[in-house]
């Protein structure tokens, strides 16, 4: 019987592994090594993007990273509503179930229009540092976990970030108006409002489903909530409050609380986890 050559077999599998690794790497690289140009978009007027062009639709199949070209003035959504005769109208929109690993909006953009990314799936977004207007439903139900709002932003329209996974948000001092339900149905344990905007009375930050993990026990009230205000309806057994501090009892893992600050503006349910059970970090 012919002797089995293990060295040759090992060499064969090593070569096969190298080929497969190279193929996977090439495929992944192709997904991100794409440059978006003006020809990839449709415009209502110079610099004002409304949808993907045919060329852009082809490019979308090659990448999950969307970079709008520098020089763009505005990005608008809801193309399908105003172009009912276009058979590709839903595909041309930037939302409608499309997945993006990253969306980059250049600093030339000042206006992000109505439903611009409505029901997209977005892992990361970089907003323009010149943005002044954020339209209604702009990032509705996009799965965003974090977003940094620029210091130029003036208006945040209705439902702009509704139904995401935001845990913290800082509203810049530049913001003048925040309309109804703009941040409702998120996971916001911390809301910082740096200025004095006109906040619509209809649940701008309501229906939050929150998990909060403070860094140590005791922990301070001014570290979370709406500018340090929680609006807890009651403090459950296992958690105590005194002189601006919350303190867990030794053997308690977590507590659940309902909160409502300022008549439904910041409202929801919060689970707070005892940091002594999982952390030795410190807070300042």
PDB file of C-alpha atoms in Angstrom:
ATOM      1  CA  UNK A   1       0.000   0.000   0.000  1.00  0.00           C
ATOM      2  CA  UNK A   2       1.273   3.444  -0.966  1.00  0.00           C
ATOM      3  CA  UNK A   3       2.279   5.524   2.037  1.00  0.00           C
ATOM      4  CA  UNK A   4       0.135   8.613   2.679  1.00  0.00           C
ATOM      5  CA  UNK A   5       2.198  11.820   2.342  1.00  0.00           C
ATOM      6  CA  UNK A   6       1.036  14.109   5.160  1.00  0.00           C
ATOM      7  CA  UNK A   7       3.504  16.871   4.241  1.00  0.00           C
ATOM      8  CA  UNK A   8       2.018  17.273   0.764  1.00  0.00           C
ATOM      9  CA  UNK A   9      -1.500  17.270   2.175  1.00  0.00           C
ATOM     10  CA  UNK A  10      -0.569  19.924   4.714  1.00  0.00           C
ATOM     11  CA  UNK A  11       1.006  22.080   2.009  1.00  0.00           C
ATOM     12  CA  UNK A  12      -2.122  21.747  -0.142  1.00  0.00           C
ATOM     13  CA  UNK A  13      -4.420  22.937   2.631  1.00  0.00           C
ATOM     14  CA  UNK A  14      -2.110  25.839   3.490  1.00  0.00           C
ATOM     15  CA  UNK A  15      -2.166  26.974  -0.135  1.00  0.00           C
ATOM     16  CA  UNK A  16      -5.956  26.662  -0.240  1.00  0.00           C
ATOM     17  CA  UNK A  17      -6.262  28.721   2.937  1.00  0.00           C
ATOM     18  CA  UNK A  18      -4.108  31.481   1.449  1.00  0.00           C
ATOM     19  CA  UNK A  19      -6.274  31.599  -1.671  1.00  0.00           C
ATOM     20  CA  UNK A  20      -9.494  31.801   0.345  1.00  0.00           C
ATOM     21  CA  UNK A  21      -8.080  34.489   2.638  1.00  0.00           C
ATOM     22  CA  UNK A  22      -6.958  36.534  -0.343  1.00  0.00           C
ATOM     23  CA  UNK A  23     -10.387  36.232  -1.971  1.00  0.00           C
ATOM     24  CA  UNK A  24     -12.211  37.353   1.165  1.00  0.00           C
ATOM     25  CA  UNK A  25      -9.842  40.288   1.631  1.00  0.00           C
ATOM     26  CA  UNK A  26     -10.247  41.380  -1.987  1.00  0.00           C
ATOM     27  CA  UNK A  27     -14.032  41.212  -1.700  1.00  0.00           C
ATOM     28  CA  UNK A  28     -14.069  43.222   1.528  1.00  0.00           C
ATOM     29  CA  UNK A  29     -11.715  45.801   0.048  1.00  0.00           C
ATOM     30  CA  UNK A  30     -13.919  46.188  -3.009  1.00  0.00           C
ATOM     31  CA  UNK A  31     -16.840  46.975  -0.727  1.00  0.00           C
ATOM     32  CA  UNK A  32     -15.111  50.071   0.633  1.00  0.00           C
ATOM     33  CA  UNK A  33     -12.741  51.123  -2.178  1.00  0.00           C
ATOM     34  CA  UNK A  34     -15.382  53.144  -4.029  1.00  0.00           C
ATOM     35  CA  UNK A  35     -15.417  56.876  -4.732  1.00  0.00           C
ATOM     36  CA  UNK A  36     -18.761  58.627  -4.944  1.00  0.00           C
ATOM     37  CA  UNK A  37     -19.026  61.455  -7.485  1.00  0.00           C
ATOM     38  CA  UNK A  38     -21.648  63.989  -8.540  1.00  0.00           C
ATOM     39  CA  UNK A  39     -22.759  61.670 -11.360  1.00  0.00           C
ATOM     40  CA  UNK A  40     -23.975  59.151  -8.784  1.00  0.00           C
ATOM     41  CA  UNK A  41     -26.837  61.418  -7.710  1.00  0.00           C
ATOM     42  CA  UNK A  42     -29.899  63.208  -9.031  1.00  0.00           C
ATOM     43  CA  UNK A  43     -30.423  66.899  -8.281  1.00  0.00           C
ATOM     44  CA  UNK A  44     -33.356  69.283  -8.005  1.00  0.00           C
ATOM     45  CA  UNK A  45     -30.918  72.123  -8.693  1.00  0.00           C
ATOM     46  CA  UNK A  46     -27.184  72.650  -8.475  1.00  0.00           C
ATOM     47  CA  UNK A  47     -25.818  71.123  -5.280  1.00  0.00           C
ATOM     48  CA  UNK A  48     -29.203  69.913  -4.028  1.00  0.00           C
ATOM     49  CA  UNK A  49     -29.304  66.103  -4.022  1.00  0.00           C
ATOM     50  CA  UNK A  50     -32.632  64.253  -4.112  1.00  0.00           C
ATOM     51  CA  UNK A  51     -31.804  60.610  -4.985  1.00  0.00           C
ATOM     52  CA  UNK A  52     -29.428  58.098  -6.550  1.00  0.00           C
ATOM     53  CA  UNK A  53     -28.885  58.247 -10.301  1.00  0.00           C
ATOM     54  CA  UNK A  54     -28.703  55.030 -12.335  1.00  0.00           C
ATOM     55  CA  UNK A  55     -24.934  55.129 -11.925  1.00  0.00           C
ATOM     56  CA  UNK A  56     -25.327  55.558  -8.177  1.00  0.00           C
ATOM     57  CA  UNK A  57     -27.639  52.551  -7.959  1.00  0.00           C
ATOM     58  CA  UNK A  58     -24.934  50.427  -9.582  1.00  0.00           C
ATOM     59  CA  UNK A  59     -22.307  51.780  -7.211  1.00  0.00           C
ATOM     60  CA  UNK A  60     -24.493  51.026  -4.172  1.00  0.00           C
ATOM     61  CA  UNK A  61     -24.136  47.322  -5.013  1.00  0.00           C
ATOM     62  CA  UNK A  62     -20.361  47.637  -4.526  1.00  0.00           C
ATOM     63  CA  UNK A  63     -20.177  49.408  -1.179  1.00  0.00           C
ATOM     64  CA  UNK A  64     -21.934  50.005   2.128  1.00  0.00           C
ATOM     65  CA  UNK A  65     -20.116  53.287   2.724  1.00  0.00           C
ATOM     66  CA  UNK A  66     -21.915  56.379   1.442  1.00  0.00           C
ATOM     67  CA  UNK A  67     -19.905  59.582   1.036  1.00  0.00           C
ATOM     68  CA  UNK A  68     -21.707  62.549  -0.467  1.00  0.00           C
ATOM     69  CA  UNK A  69     -19.496  64.743  -2.679  1.00  0.00           C
ATOM     70  CA  UNK A  70     -17.978  67.942  -1.322  1.00  0.00           C
ATOM     71  CA  UNK A  71     -19.887  70.928  -2.634  1.00  0.00           C
ATOM     72  CA  UNK A  72     -23.285  69.381  -1.922  1.00  0.00           C
ATOM     73  CA  UNK A  73     -25.607  72.008  -0.414  1.00  0.00           C
ATOM     74  CA  UNK A  74     -28.565  69.899   0.690  1.00  0.00           C
ATOM     75  CA  UNK A  75     -29.681  66.259   0.832  1.00  0.00           C
ATOM     76  CA  UNK A  76     -33.384  65.541   0.599  1.00  0.00           C
ATOM     77  CA  UNK A  77     -35.465  62.395   0.980  1.00  0.00           C
ATOM     78  CA  UNK A  78     -38.926  61.101   0.147  1.00  0.00           C
ATOM     79  CA  UNK A  79     -38.114  61.021  -3.570  1.00  0.00           C
ATOM     80  CA  UNK A  80     -40.718  58.303  -4.104  1.00  0.00           C
ATOM     81  CA  UNK A  81     -43.592  60.566  -3.050  1.00  0.00           C
ATOM     82  CA  UNK A  82     -42.919  63.197  -5.699  1.00  0.00           C
ATOM     83  CA  UNK A  83     -41.800  60.822  -8.486  1.00  0.00           C
ATOM     84  CA  UNK A  84     -44.564  58.220  -8.602  1.00  0.00           C
ATOM     85  CA  UNK A  85     -43.912  57.467 -12.289  1.00  0.00           C
ATOM     86  CA  UNK A  86     -40.332  56.325 -11.639  1.00  0.00           C
ATOM     87  CA  UNK A  87     -40.315  52.522 -11.322  1.00  0.00           C
ATOM     88  CA  UNK A  88     -37.049  52.719  -9.375  1.00  0.00           C
ATOM     89  CA  UNK A  89     -38.243  55.470  -7.032  1.00  0.00           C
ATOM     90  CA  UNK A  90     -37.871  53.460  -3.806  1.00  0.00           C
ATOM     91  CA  UNK A  91     -34.454  52.112  -4.772  1.00  0.00           C
ATOM     92  CA  UNK A  92     -33.236  55.629  -5.471  1.00  0.00           C
ATOM     93  CA  UNK A  93     -33.830  56.763  -1.890  1.00  0.00           C
ATOM     94  CA  UNK A  94     -31.013  56.640   0.679  1.00  0.00           C
ATOM     95  CA  UNK A  95     -33.222  54.935   3.276  1.00  0.00           C
ATOM     96  CA  UNK A  96     -36.041  52.438   2.738  1.00  0.00           C
ATOM     97  CA  UNK A  97     -34.228  49.456   4.262  1.00  0.00           C
ATOM     98  CA  UNK A  98     -30.766  50.081   2.815  1.00  0.00           C
ATOM     99  CA  UNK A  99     -27.835  49.221   5.081  1.00  0.00           C
ATOM    100  CA  UNK A 100     -24.901  51.589   5.493  1.00  0.00           C
ATOM    101  CA  UNK A 101     -21.780  50.831   7.501  1.00  0.00           C
ATOM    102  CA  UNK A 102     -21.015  54.533   7.404  1.00  0.00           C
ATOM    103  CA  UNK A 103     -22.588  57.714   6.029  1.00  0.00           C
ATOM    104  CA  UNK A 104     -20.419  60.810   5.605  1.00  0.00           C
ATOM    105  CA  UNK A 105     -22.081  64.164   4.984  1.00  0.00           C
ATOM    106  CA  UNK A 106     -19.550  66.816   3.894  1.00  0.00           C
ATOM    107  CA  UNK A 107     -19.172  70.170   5.607  1.00  0.00           C
ATOM    108  CA  UNK A 108     -20.657  71.957   2.593  1.00  0.00           C
ATOM    109  CA  UNK A 109     -24.118  70.601   3.512  1.00  0.00           C
ATOM    110  CA  UNK A 110     -26.314  72.981   5.516  1.00  0.00           C
ATOM    111  CA  UNK A 111     -29.727  71.391   4.969  1.00  0.00           C
ATOM    112  CA  UNK A 112     -30.667  67.755   5.597  1.00  0.00           C
ATOM    113  CA  UNK A 113     -34.208  67.369   4.373  1.00  0.00           C
ATOM    114  CA  UNK A 114     -37.380  65.495   5.213  1.00  0.00           C
ATOM    115  CA  UNK A 115     -36.976  61.692   5.510  1.00  0.00           C
ATOM    116  CA  UNK A 116     -33.450  61.838   4.075  1.00  0.00           C
ATOM    117  CA  UNK A 117     -32.507  58.435   5.566  1.00  0.00           C
ATOM    118  CA  UNK A 118     -35.962  57.225   6.576  1.00  0.00           C
ATOM    119  CA  UNK A 119     -35.733  53.610   7.820  1.00  0.00           C
ATOM    120  CA  UNK A 120     -32.187  53.029   6.655  1.00  0.00           C
ATOM    121  CA  UNK A 121     -29.909  50.855   8.783  1.00  0.00           C
ATOM    122  CA  UNK A 122     -26.866  52.965   9.691  1.00  0.00           C
ATOM    123  CA  UNK A 123     -23.949  51.861  11.861  1.00  0.00           C
ATOM    124  CA  UNK A 124     -22.222  55.252  11.896  1.00  0.00           C
ATOM    125  CA  UNK A 125     -22.995  58.745  10.620  1.00  0.00           C
ATOM    126  CA  UNK A 126     -20.745  61.798  10.332  1.00  0.00           C
ATOM    127  CA  UNK A 127     -22.824  64.964  10.071  1.00  0.00           C
ATOM    128  CA  UNK A 128     -21.718  68.155   8.355  1.00  0.00           C
ATOM    129  CA  UNK A 129     -19.984  70.672  10.614  1.00  0.00           C
ATOM    130  CA  UNK A 130     -21.986  73.394   8.836  1.00  0.00           C
ATOM    131  CA  UNK A 131     -25.412  71.787   9.222  1.00  0.00           C
ATOM    132  CA  UNK A 132     -28.141  74.213  10.316  1.00  0.00           C
ATOM    133  CA  UNK A 133     -31.363  72.324   9.545  1.00  0.00           C
ATOM    134  CA  UNK A 134     -32.253  68.704  10.294  1.00  0.00           C
ATOM    135  CA  UNK A 135     -35.567  67.731   8.694  1.00  0.00           C
ATOM    136  CA  UNK A 136     -38.464  65.707  10.026  1.00  0.00           C
ATOM    137  CA  UNK A 137     -37.992  61.911   9.962  1.00  0.00           C
ATOM    138  CA  UNK A 138     -34.434  62.451   8.698  1.00  0.00           C
ATOM    139  CA  UNK A 139     -33.034  59.496  10.676  1.00  0.00           C
ATOM    140  CA  UNK A 140     -36.281  57.780  11.658  1.00  0.00           C
ATOM    141  CA  UNK A 141     -35.731  54.126  12.677  1.00  0.00           C
ATOM    142  CA  UNK A 142     -32.092  53.899  11.558  1.00  0.00           C
ATOM    143  CA  UNK A 143     -30.626  51.897  14.468  1.00  0.00           C
ATOM    144  CA  UNK A 144     -28.144  54.643  15.347  1.00  0.00           C
ATOM    145  CA  UNK A 145     -26.312  54.112  18.634  1.00  0.00           C
ATOM    146  CA  UNK A 146     -24.620  57.506  18.720  1.00  0.00           C
ATOM    147  CA  UNK A 147     -24.557  60.809  16.878  1.00  0.00           C
ATOM    148  CA  UNK A 148     -22.690  64.081  17.359  1.00  0.00           C
ATOM    149  CA  UNK A 149     -24.725  67.170  16.541  1.00  0.00           C
ATOM    150  CA  UNK A 150     -22.668  70.083  15.139  1.00  0.00           C
ATOM    151  CA  UNK A 151     -22.397  73.444  16.878  1.00  0.00           C
ATOM    152  CA  UNK A 152     -24.026  75.112  13.855  1.00  0.00           C
ATOM    153  CA  UNK A 153     -27.351  73.288  14.126  1.00  0.00           C
ATOM    154  CA  UNK A 154     -30.404  75.533  14.593  1.00  0.00           C
ATOM    155  CA  UNK A 155     -33.534  73.461  13.888  1.00  0.00           C
ATOM    156  CA  UNK A 156     -34.318  69.819  14.697  1.00  0.00           C
ATOM    157  CA  UNK A 157     -37.648  68.901  13.153  1.00  0.00           C
ATOM    158  CA  UNK A 158     -40.299  66.383  14.245  1.00  0.00           C
ATOM    159  CA  UNK A 159     -39.367  62.699  14.634  1.00  0.00           C
ATOM    160  CA  UNK A 160     -35.860  63.403  13.313  1.00  0.00           C
ATOM    161  CA  UNK A 161     -34.199  60.692  15.454  1.00  0.00           C
ATOM    162  CA  UNK A 162     -37.243  58.736  16.593  1.00  0.00           C
ATOM    163  CA  UNK A 163     -36.866  54.959  17.064  1.00  0.00           C
ATOM    164  CA  UNK A 164     -33.083  54.670  17.255  1.00  0.00           C
ATOM    165  CA  UNK A 165     -30.745  53.252  19.909  1.00  0.00           C
ATOM    166  CA  UNK A 166     -29.205  56.493  21.129  1.00  0.00           C
ATOM    167  CA  UNK A 167     -27.964  56.324  24.726  1.00  0.00           C
ATOM    168  CA  UNK A 168     -26.606  59.852  25.111  1.00  0.00           C
ATOM    169  CA  UNK A 169     -27.228  63.103  23.247  1.00  0.00           C
ATOM    170  CA  UNK A 170     -25.833  66.606  23.604  1.00  0.00           C
ATOM    171  CA  UNK A 171     -27.938  69.413  22.146  1.00  0.00           C
ATOM    172  CA  UNK A 172     -25.576  72.247  21.132  1.00  0.00           C
ATOM    173  CA  UNK A 173     -26.092  75.802  22.331  1.00  0.00           C
ATOM    174  CA  UNK A 174     -26.832  76.850  18.734  1.00  0.00           C
ATOM    175  CA  UNK A 175     -30.110  74.893  18.593  1.00  0.00           C
ATOM    176  CA  UNK A 176     -33.197  77.133  18.723  1.00  0.00           C
ATOM    177  CA  UNK A 177     -36.074  74.677  18.172  1.00  0.00           C
ATOM    178  CA  UNK A 178     -36.680  70.960  18.758  1.00  0.00           C
ATOM    179  CA  UNK A 179     -39.976  69.704  17.420  1.00  0.00           C
ATOM    180  CA  UNK A 180     -42.303  66.946  18.647  1.00  0.00           C
ATOM    181  CA  UNK A 181     -41.031  63.394  19.122  1.00  0.00           C
ATOM    182  CA  UNK A 182     -37.599  64.341  17.725  1.00  0.00           C
ATOM    183  CA  UNK A 183     -35.798  61.863  20.014  1.00  0.00           C
ATOM    184  CA  UNK A 184     -38.650  59.661  21.220  1.00  0.00           C
ATOM    185  CA  UNK A 185     -38.311  55.876  21.539  1.00  0.00           C
ATOM    186  CA  UNK A 186     -34.556  55.714  22.062  1.00  0.00           C
ATOM    187  CA  UNK A 187     -32.423  54.495  24.988  1.00  0.00           C
ATOM    188  CA  UNK A 188     -31.377  57.893  26.324  1.00  0.00           C
ATOM    189  CA  UNK A 189     -30.015  57.743  29.848  1.00  0.00           C
ATOM    190  CA  UNK A 190     -28.322  61.137  29.430  1.00  0.00           C
ATOM    191  CA  UNK A 191     -29.631  64.263  27.693  1.00  0.00           C
ATOM    192  CA  UNK A 192     -27.525  67.429  27.864  1.00  0.00           C
ATOM    193  CA  UNK A 193     -29.084  70.642  26.567  1.00  0.00           C
ATOM    194  CA  UNK A 194     -26.441  73.355  26.458  1.00  0.00           C
ATOM    195  CA  UNK A 195     -28.626  76.275  25.393  1.00  0.00           C
ATOM    196  CA  UNK A 196     -32.223  77.304  25.841  1.00  0.00           C
ATOM    197  CA  UNK A 197     -34.083  75.967  22.792  1.00  0.00           C
ATOM    198  CA  UNK A 198     -37.826  76.051  22.288  1.00  0.00           C
ATOM    199  CA  UNK A 199     -38.724  72.408  22.992  1.00  0.00           C
ATOM    200  CA  UNK A 200     -42.102  71.248  21.697  1.00  0.00           C
ATOM    201  CA  UNK A 201     -44.434  70.102  24.467  1.00  0.00           C
ATOM    202  CA  UNK A 202     -45.263  66.822  22.703  1.00  0.00           C
ATOM    203  CA  UNK A 203     -42.839  64.202  24.002  1.00  0.00           C
ATOM    204  CA  UNK A 204     -39.556  65.242  22.403  1.00  0.00           C
ATOM    205  CA  UNK A 205     -37.636  62.738  24.568  1.00  0.00           C
ATOM    206  CA  UNK A 206     -40.482  60.461  25.660  1.00  0.00           C
ATOM    207  CA  UNK A 207     -40.845  56.665  25.638  1.00  0.00           C
ATOM    208  CA  UNK A 208     -37.201  55.919  26.437  1.00  0.00           C
ATOM    209  CA  UNK A 209     -36.215  52.317  27.209  1.00  0.00           C
ATOM    210  CA  UNK A 210     -33.028  52.853  29.182  1.00  0.00           C
ATOM    211  CA  UNK A 211     -30.190  50.813  30.633  1.00  0.00           C
ATOM    212  CA  UNK A 212     -27.840  52.884  32.765  1.00  0.00           C
ATOM    213  CA  UNK A 213     -24.553  51.591  34.155  1.00  0.00           C
ATOM    214  CA  UNK A 214     -22.956  54.131  36.512  1.00  0.00           C
ATOM    215  CA  UNK A 215     -19.225  53.893  37.127  1.00  0.00           C
ATOM    216  CA  UNK A 216     -19.342  53.459  40.892  1.00  0.00           C
ATOM    217  CA  UNK A 217     -21.619  53.170  43.893  1.00  0.00           C
ATOM    218  CA  UNK A 218     -22.717  55.718  45.074  1.00  0.00           C
ATOM    219  CA  UNK A 219     -23.356  57.628  41.849  1.00  0.00           C
ATOM    220  CA  UNK A 220     -24.394  61.216  41.255  1.00  0.00           C
ATOM    221  CA  UNK A 221     -27.703  62.480  39.919  1.00  0.00           C
ATOM    222  CA  UNK A 222     -26.035  65.161  37.783  1.00  0.00           C
ATOM    223  CA  UNK A 223     -24.309  62.486  35.683  1.00  0.00           C
ATOM    224  CA  UNK A 224     -27.464  61.295  33.928  1.00  0.00           C
ATOM    225  CA  UNK A 225     -31.065  62.170  33.141  1.00  0.00           C
ATOM    226  CA  UNK A 226     -32.166  65.426  31.508  1.00  0.00           C
ATOM    227  CA  UNK A 227     -29.504  67.945  32.542  1.00  0.00           C
ATOM    228  CA  UNK A 228     -29.180  65.999  35.786  1.00  0.00           C
ATOM    229  CA  UNK A 229     -32.933  65.680  36.364  1.00  0.00           C
ATOM    230  CA  UNK A 230     -34.448  62.191  36.379  1.00  0.00           C
ATOM    231  CA  UNK A 231     -38.073  62.675  37.325  1.00  0.00           C
ATOM    232  CA  UNK A 232     -38.285  59.257  38.996  1.00  0.00           C
ATOM    233  CA  UNK A 233     -41.836  58.516  40.110  1.00  0.00           C
ATOM    234  CA  UNK A 234     -40.535  56.538  43.098  1.00  0.00           C
ATOM    235  CA  UNK A 235     -37.299  54.994  44.363  1.00  0.00           C
ATOM    236  CA  UNK A 236     -37.577  51.182  44.701  1.00  0.00           C
ATOM    237  CA  UNK A 237     -36.208  49.048  47.484  1.00  0.00           C
ATOM    238  CA  UNK A 238     -32.507  48.389  47.043  1.00  0.00           C
ATOM    239  CA  UNK A 239     -31.690  51.952  45.975  1.00  0.00           C
ATOM    240  CA  UNK A 240     -31.457  55.016  48.210  1.00  0.00           C
ATOM    241  CA  UNK A 241     -31.187  58.725  47.417  1.00  0.00           C
ATOM    242  CA  UNK A 242     -29.601  61.365  49.625  1.00  0.00           C
ATOM    243  CA  UNK A 243     -27.984  64.760  48.973  1.00  0.00           C
ATOM    244  CA  UNK A 244     -27.591  64.344  45.224  1.00  0.00           C
ATOM    245  CA  UNK A 245     -26.345  60.749  45.386  1.00  0.00           C
ATOM    246  CA  UNK A 246     -27.926  57.384  44.673  1.00  0.00           C
ATOM    247  CA  UNK A 247     -26.667  54.395  46.660  1.00  0.00           C
ATOM    248  CA  UNK A 248     -27.286  50.702  45.950  1.00  0.00           C
ATOM    249  CA  UNK A 249     -27.740  48.227  48.768  1.00  0.00           C
ATOM    250  CA  UNK A 250     -24.872  45.766  48.795  1.00  0.00           C
ATOM    251  CA  UNK A 251     -26.565  42.681  47.349  1.00  0.00           C
ATOM    252  CA  UNK A 252     -28.799  44.341  44.749  1.00  0.00           C
ATOM    253  CA  UNK A 253     -27.940  43.681  41.094  1.00  0.00           C
ATOM    254  CA  UNK A 254     -30.222  46.252  39.493  1.00  0.00           C
ATOM    255  CA  UNK A 255     -33.426  48.234  39.914  1.00  0.00           C
ATOM    256  CA  UNK A 256     -36.160  49.273  37.507  1.00  0.00           C
ATOM    257  CA  UNK A 257     -37.705  52.729  37.661  1.00  0.00           C
ATOM    258  CA  UNK A 258     -40.273  54.745  35.777  1.00  0.00           C
ATOM    259  CA  UNK A 259     -39.463  58.379  35.115  1.00  0.00           C
ATOM    260  CA  UNK A 260     -41.279  61.432  33.808  1.00  0.00           C
ATOM    261  CA  UNK A 261     -39.530  64.783  33.822  1.00  0.00           C
ATOM    262  CA  UNK A 262     -41.333  67.960  32.804  1.00  0.00           C
ATOM    263  CA  UNK A 263     -44.731  66.574  31.801  1.00  0.00           C
ATOM    264  CA  UNK A 264     -43.785  63.803  29.376  1.00  0.00           C
ATOM    265  CA  UNK A 265     -40.890  65.654  27.728  1.00  0.00           C
ATOM    266  CA  UNK A 266     -38.324  63.139  29.065  1.00  0.00           C
ATOM    267  CA  UNK A 267     -40.149  59.968  30.028  1.00  0.00           C
ATOM    268  CA  UNK A 268     -39.790  56.208  30.029  1.00  0.00           C
ATOM    269  CA  UNK A 269     -38.422  53.219  31.925  1.00  0.00           C
ATOM    270  CA  UNK A 270     -34.889  52.845  33.238  1.00  0.00           C
ATOM    271  CA  UNK A 271     -32.929  49.855  34.516  1.00  0.00           C
ATOM    272  CA  UNK A 272     -29.933  50.894  36.615  1.00  0.00           C
ATOM    273  CA  UNK A 273     -27.227  48.304  37.267  1.00  0.00           C
ATOM    274  CA  UNK A 274     -25.214  48.184  40.482  1.00  0.00           C
ATOM    275  CA  UNK A 275     -21.627  49.076  39.457  1.00  0.00           C
ATOM    276  CA  UNK A 276     -20.162  47.110  42.366  1.00  0.00           C
ATOM    277  CA  UNK A 277     -21.315  43.973  40.570  1.00  0.00           C
ATOM    278  CA  UNK A 278     -19.302  44.578  37.409  1.00  0.00           C
ATOM    279  CA  UNK A 279     -16.974  47.611  37.722  1.00  0.00           C
ATOM    280  CA  UNK A 280     -14.279  49.156  39.896  1.00  0.00           C
ATOM    281  CA  UNK A 281     -14.060  52.336  37.815  1.00  0.00           C
ATOM    282  CA  UNK A 282     -14.362  55.757  39.416  1.00  0.00           C
ATOM    283  CA  UNK A 283     -16.421  58.809  38.592  1.00  0.00           C
ATOM    284  CA  UNK A 284     -15.699  62.503  38.938  1.00  0.00           C
TER     285      UNK A 284
END
